[in-house]
Amino acid sequence: MDLFKAAMAARENAYAPYSNFQVGAAIRGASGKIYAGCNVENVAYPEGTCAEAGAIAAMVAAGETEISEVLVVAGGASQITPCGGCRQKIAEFAARETVVHLADLSGAIEDVTVGNLLPVSFDKDHLVGS
Ligand code: THU
């Protein structure tokens, strides 16, 4: 699958000397183009960024603001799910039905939706009438 390939390639470049936990993410924009990212850690730990954030930044920099599909890949005992902050970041550009593929290094994939990951979320409707 093309998203898995792109996420795995980005993961190879992950900068994770503190956690030694490399993550790759790939997003398909509405145009069909794929944007990838990896985690980039920092000696000042909170300054590190997640793979999903990198992929979203690449997508927006390319002029797209609609996510049609996401894939996240990492090692470990089982597939990871995006952290809380990344769920909110993904939700900004995706629909509740948008699929997030959770992959392990072998390519085994479990699917969830943005709505599954972030139910009862704070969204744009809450700003209306404020
Ligand atoms: N990480 C991600 O890149 N994405 C996630 O969804 C979860 C965690 C990174 C952050 C940190 O560099 C490392 O994984 C360990 O938490």
PDB file of C-alpha atoms and ligand atoms in Angstrom:
ATOM      1  CA  MET A   1       0.000   0.000   0.000  1.00  0.00           C
ATOM      2  CA  ASP A   2       1.404   3.402  -1.022  1.00  0.00           C
ATOM      3  CA  LEU A   3       0.661   5.101   2.314  1.00  0.00           C
ATOM      4  CA  PHE A   4       2.490   2.345   4.207  1.00  0.00           C
ATOM      5  CA  LYS A   5       5.525   2.653   1.921  1.00  0.00           C
ATOM      6  CA  ALA A   6       5.655   6.437   2.355  1.00  0.00           C
ATOM      7  CA  ALA A   7       5.270   6.230   6.137  1.00  0.00           C
ATOM      8  CA  MET A   8       7.950   3.537   6.415  1.00  0.00           C
ATOM      9  CA  ALA A   9      10.367   5.621   4.329  1.00  0.00           C
ATOM     10  CA  ALA A  10       9.766   8.688   6.505  1.00  0.00           C
ATOM     11  CA  ARG A  11      10.148   6.581   9.656  1.00  0.00           C
ATOM     12  CA  GLU A  12      13.641   5.624   8.493  1.00  0.00           C
ATOM     13  CA  ASN A  13      14.566   9.299   8.955  1.00  0.00           C
ATOM     14  CA  ALA A  14      12.927   9.719  12.354  1.00  0.00           C
ATOM     15  CA  TYR A  15      15.091  11.669  14.783  1.00  0.00           C
ATOM     16  CA  ALA A  16      14.393   9.905  18.041  1.00  0.00           C
ATOM     17  CA  PRO A  17      17.641   9.688  20.044  1.00  0.00           C
ATOM     18  CA  TYR A  18      15.859  10.109  23.387  1.00  0.00           C
ATOM     19  CA  SER A  19      12.987   7.649  23.109  1.00  0.00           C
ATOM     20  CA  ASN A  20      14.543   5.408  20.442  1.00  0.00           C
ATOM     21  CA  PHE A  21      10.969   5.061  19.226  1.00  0.00           C
ATOM     22  CA  GLN A  22      10.731   5.852  15.537  1.00  0.00           C
ATOM     23  CA  VAL A  23       7.354   6.749  14.071  1.00  0.00           C
ATOM     24  CA  GLY A  24       6.286   7.400  10.489  1.00  0.00           C
ATOM     25  CA  ALA A  25       3.039   8.907   9.258  1.00  0.00           C
ATOM     26  CA  ALA A  26       1.566   9.411   5.810  1.00  0.00           C
ATOM     27  CA  ILE A  27      -1.485  11.385   4.788  1.00  0.00           C
ATOM     28  CA  ARG A  28      -3.371  11.293   1.527  1.00  0.00           C
ATOM     29  CA  GLY A  29      -4.739  14.717   0.683  1.00  0.00           C
ATOM     30  CA  ALA A  30      -7.962  15.253  -1.247  1.00  0.00           C
ATOM     31  CA  SER A  31      -5.847  15.645  -4.419  1.00  0.00           C
ATOM     32  CA  GLY A  32      -4.541  12.104  -3.978  1.00  0.00           C
ATOM     33  CA  LYS A  33      -1.018  13.290  -3.174  1.00  0.00           C
ATOM     34  CA  ILE A  34       0.767  11.730  -0.216  1.00  0.00           C
ATOM     35  CA  TYR A  35       2.548  13.694   2.511  1.00  0.00           C
ATOM     36  CA  ALA A  36       4.819  11.961   4.994  1.00  0.00           C
ATOM     37  CA  GLY A  37       6.375  12.865   8.303  1.00  0.00           C
ATOM     38  CA  CYS A  38       8.466  11.399  11.108  1.00  0.00           C
ATOM     39  CA  ASN A  39       8.931  12.261  14.749  1.00  0.00           C
ATOM     40  CA  VAL A  40      11.610  14.856  15.455  1.00  0.00           C
ATOM     41  CA  GLU A  41      12.727  14.901  19.085  1.00  0.00           C
ATOM     42  CA  ASN A  42      14.623  17.619  20.917  1.00  0.00           C
ATOM     43  CA  VAL A  43      16.927  17.727  23.912  1.00  0.00           C
ATOM     44  CA  ALA A  44      14.315  20.068  25.411  1.00  0.00           C
ATOM     45  CA  TYR A  45      11.840  17.193  25.429  1.00  0.00           C
ATOM     46  CA  PRO A  46       8.516  19.089  25.018  1.00  0.00           C
ATOM     47  CA  GLU A  47       9.853  20.677  21.841  1.00  0.00           C
ATOM     48  CA  GLY A  48       9.789  17.356  20.020  1.00  0.00           C
ATOM     49  CA  THR A  49       7.157  16.826  17.349  1.00  0.00           C
ATOM     50  CA  CYS A  50       5.176  13.766  16.334  1.00  0.00           C
ATOM     51  CA  ALA A  51       5.229  12.120  12.925  1.00  0.00           C
ATOM     52  CA  GLU A  52       1.610  13.083  12.292  1.00  0.00           C
ATOM     53  CA  ALA A  53       2.368  16.755  12.924  1.00  0.00           C
ATOM     54  CA  GLY A  54       5.176  16.627  10.353  1.00  0.00           C
ATOM     55  CA  ALA A  55       2.930  15.028   7.739  1.00  0.00           C
ATOM     56  CA  ILE A  56       0.175  17.585   8.363  1.00  0.00           C
ATOM     57  CA  ALA A  57       2.646  20.459   8.083  1.00  0.00           C
ATOM     58  CA  ALA A  58       3.913  19.091   4.745  1.00  0.00           C
ATOM     59  CA  MET A  59       0.342  18.809   3.458  1.00  0.00           C
ATOM     60  CA  VAL A  60      -0.593  22.355   4.449  1.00  0.00           C
ATOM     61  CA  ALA A  61       2.677  23.740   3.080  1.00  0.00           C
ATOM     62  CA  ALA A  62       1.793  22.134  -0.256  1.00  0.00           C
ATOM     63  CA  GLY A  63      -1.533  23.960  -0.278  1.00  0.00           C
ATOM     64  CA  GLU A  64      -3.893  21.187   0.830  1.00  0.00           C
ATOM     65  CA  THR A  65      -6.240  21.310   3.803  1.00  0.00           C
ATOM     66  CA  GLU A  66      -8.313  18.141   3.407  1.00  0.00           C
ATOM     67  CA  ILE A  67      -7.181  14.751   4.662  1.00  0.00           C
ATOM     68  CA  SER A  68      -8.747  11.746   2.957  1.00  0.00           C
ATOM     69  CA  GLU A  69      -6.724   9.001   4.701  1.00  0.00           C
ATOM     70  CA  VAL A  70      -3.997   8.639   7.341  1.00  0.00           C
ATOM     71  CA  LEU A  71      -1.516   5.876   8.172  1.00  0.00           C
ATOM     72  CA  VAL A  72       0.740   5.707  11.214  1.00  0.00           C
ATOM     73  CA  VAL A  73       3.489   3.118  11.624  1.00  0.00           C
ATOM     74  CA  ALA A  74       5.821   2.266  14.487  1.00  0.00           C
ATOM     75  CA  GLY A  75       7.516  -0.712  16.066  1.00  0.00           C
ATOM     76  CA  GLY A  76       6.601  -2.138  19.447  1.00  0.00           C
ATOM     77  CA  ALA A  77       4.315  -4.872  20.717  1.00  0.00           C
ATOM     78  CA  SER A  78       1.267  -3.706  18.805  1.00  0.00           C
ATOM     79  CA  GLN A  79       0.142  -0.915  16.507  1.00  0.00           C
ATOM     80  CA  ILE A  80       0.287   2.567  18.029  1.00  0.00           C
ATOM     81  CA  THR A  81      -2.538   5.051  17.922  1.00  0.00           C
ATOM     82  CA  PRO A  82      -1.986   8.791  17.451  1.00  0.00           C
ATOM     83  CA  CYS A  83      -1.432  10.717  20.676  1.00  0.00           C
ATOM     84  CA  GLY A  84      -4.180  12.993  21.970  1.00  0.00           C
ATOM     85  CA  GLY A  85      -2.689  16.134  20.493  1.00  0.00           C
ATOM     86  CA  CYS A  86      -2.287  14.525  17.082  1.00  0.00           C
ATOM     87  CA  ARG A  87      -5.900  13.320  17.148  1.00  0.00           C
ATOM     88  CA  GLN A  88      -6.960  16.939  17.474  1.00  0.00           C
ATOM     89  CA  LYS A  89      -4.529  18.006  14.728  1.00  0.00           C
ATOM     90  CA  ILE A  90      -5.833  15.325  12.353  1.00  0.00           C
ATOM     91  CA  ALA A  91      -9.460  16.201  13.166  1.00  0.00           C
ATOM     92  CA  GLU A  92      -8.854  19.785  12.038  1.00  0.00           C
ATOM     93  CA  PHE A  93      -8.481  18.570   8.443  1.00  0.00           C
ATOM     94  CA  ALA A  94     -10.519  15.349   8.375  1.00  0.00           C
ATOM     95  CA  ALA A  95     -14.107  14.139   8.651  1.00  0.00           C
ATOM     96  CA  ARG A  96     -15.306  11.945  11.503  1.00  0.00           C
ATOM     97  CA  GLU A  97     -15.537   9.061   8.986  1.00  0.00           C
ATOM     98  CA  THR A  98     -11.959   9.509   7.739  1.00  0.00           C
ATOM     99  CA  VAL A  99     -10.014   6.287   8.175  1.00  0.00           C
ATOM    100  CA  VAL A 100      -6.772   6.144  10.160  1.00  0.00           C
ATOM    101  CA  HIS A 101      -4.727   3.020   9.394  1.00  0.00           C
ATOM    102  CA  LEU A 102      -2.629   1.783  12.317  1.00  0.00           C
ATOM    103  CA  ALA A 103       0.287  -0.263  11.004  1.00  0.00           C
ATOM    104  CA  ASP A 104       3.057  -2.329  12.509  1.00  0.00           C
ATOM    105  CA  LEU A 105       6.410  -2.845  10.840  1.00  0.00           C
ATOM    106  CA  SER A 106       5.273  -6.048   9.111  1.00  0.00           C
ATOM    107  CA  GLY A 107       2.470  -4.158   7.393  1.00  0.00           C
ATOM    108  CA  ALA A 108      -0.355  -5.568   9.517  1.00  0.00           C
ATOM    109  CA  ILE A 109      -3.007  -2.870   9.648  1.00  0.00           C
ATOM    110  CA  GLU A 110      -5.957  -2.080  11.894  1.00  0.00           C
ATOM    111  CA  ASP A 111      -8.392   0.608  10.859  1.00  0.00           C
ATOM    112  CA  VAL A 112     -10.096   3.155  13.066  1.00  0.00           C
ATOM    113  CA  THR A 113     -11.856   6.411  12.206  1.00  0.00           C
ATOM    114  CA  VAL A 114     -11.156   9.940  13.349  1.00  0.00           C
ATOM    115  CA  GLY A 115     -14.503   9.816  15.156  1.00  0.00           C
ATOM    116  CA  ASN A 116     -13.417   6.654  17.011  1.00  0.00           C
ATOM    117  CA  LEU A 117     -10.174   8.315  18.049  1.00  0.00           C
ATOM    118  CA  LEU A 118     -11.667  11.619  19.146  1.00  0.00           C
ATOM    119  CA  PRO A 119     -15.323  11.338  20.141  1.00  0.00           C
ATOM    120  CA  VAL A 120     -17.121  14.343  21.615  1.00  0.00           C
ATOM    121  CA  SER A 121     -14.404  16.574  20.236  1.00  0.00           C
ATOM    122  CA  PHE A 122     -14.044  20.337  20.388  1.00  0.00           C
ATOM    123  CA  ASP A 123     -14.670  21.515  16.848  1.00  0.00           C
ATOM    124  CA  LYS A 124     -15.431  24.564  14.733  1.00  0.00           C
ATOM    125  CA  ASP A 125     -19.163  24.473  15.566  1.00  0.00           C
ATOM    126  CA  HIS A 126     -18.343  25.348  19.170  1.00  0.00           C
ATOM    127  CA  LEU A 127     -16.973  28.721  18.087  1.00  0.00           C
ATOM    128  CA  VAL A 128     -20.207  29.755  16.392  1.00  0.00           C
ATOM    129  CA  GLY A 129     -22.091  32.475  18.268  1.00  0.00           C
ATOM    130  CA  SER A 130     -19.338  33.076  20.779  1.00  0.00           C
TER     131      SER A 130
HETATM  132  N1  THU B   1       5.077   9.756  18.652  1.00  0.00           N
HETATM  133  C1  THU B   1       4.645  10.075  17.394  1.00  0.00           C
HETATM  134  O1  THU B   1       5.426  10.528  16.553  1.00  0.00           O
HETATM  135  N2  THU B   1       3.345   9.877  17.101  1.00  0.00           N
HETATM  136  C2  THU B   1       2.427   9.364  17.966  1.00  0.00           C
HETATM  137  O2  THU B   1       1.261   9.264  17.618  1.00  0.00           O
HETATM  138  C3  THU B   1       2.836   8.903  19.286  1.00  0.00           C
HETATM  139  C4  THU B   1       4.212   9.251  19.685  1.00  0.00           C
HETATM  140  C5  THU B   1       6.494   9.960  18.978  1.00  0.00           C
HETATM  141  C6  THU B   1       6.761  11.094  19.940  1.00  0.00           C
HETATM  142  C7  THU B   1       8.091  10.679  20.521  1.00  0.00           C
HETATM  143  O3  THU B   1       9.114  11.155  19.654  1.00  0.00           O
HETATM  144  C8  THU B   1       8.070   9.166  20.458  1.00  0.00           C
HETATM  145  O4  THU B   1       7.015   8.810  19.572  1.00  0.00           O
HETATM  146  C9  THU B   1       7.841   8.503  21.814  1.00  0.00           C
HETATM  147  O5  THU B   1       6.726   9.006  22.429  1.00  0.00           O
END
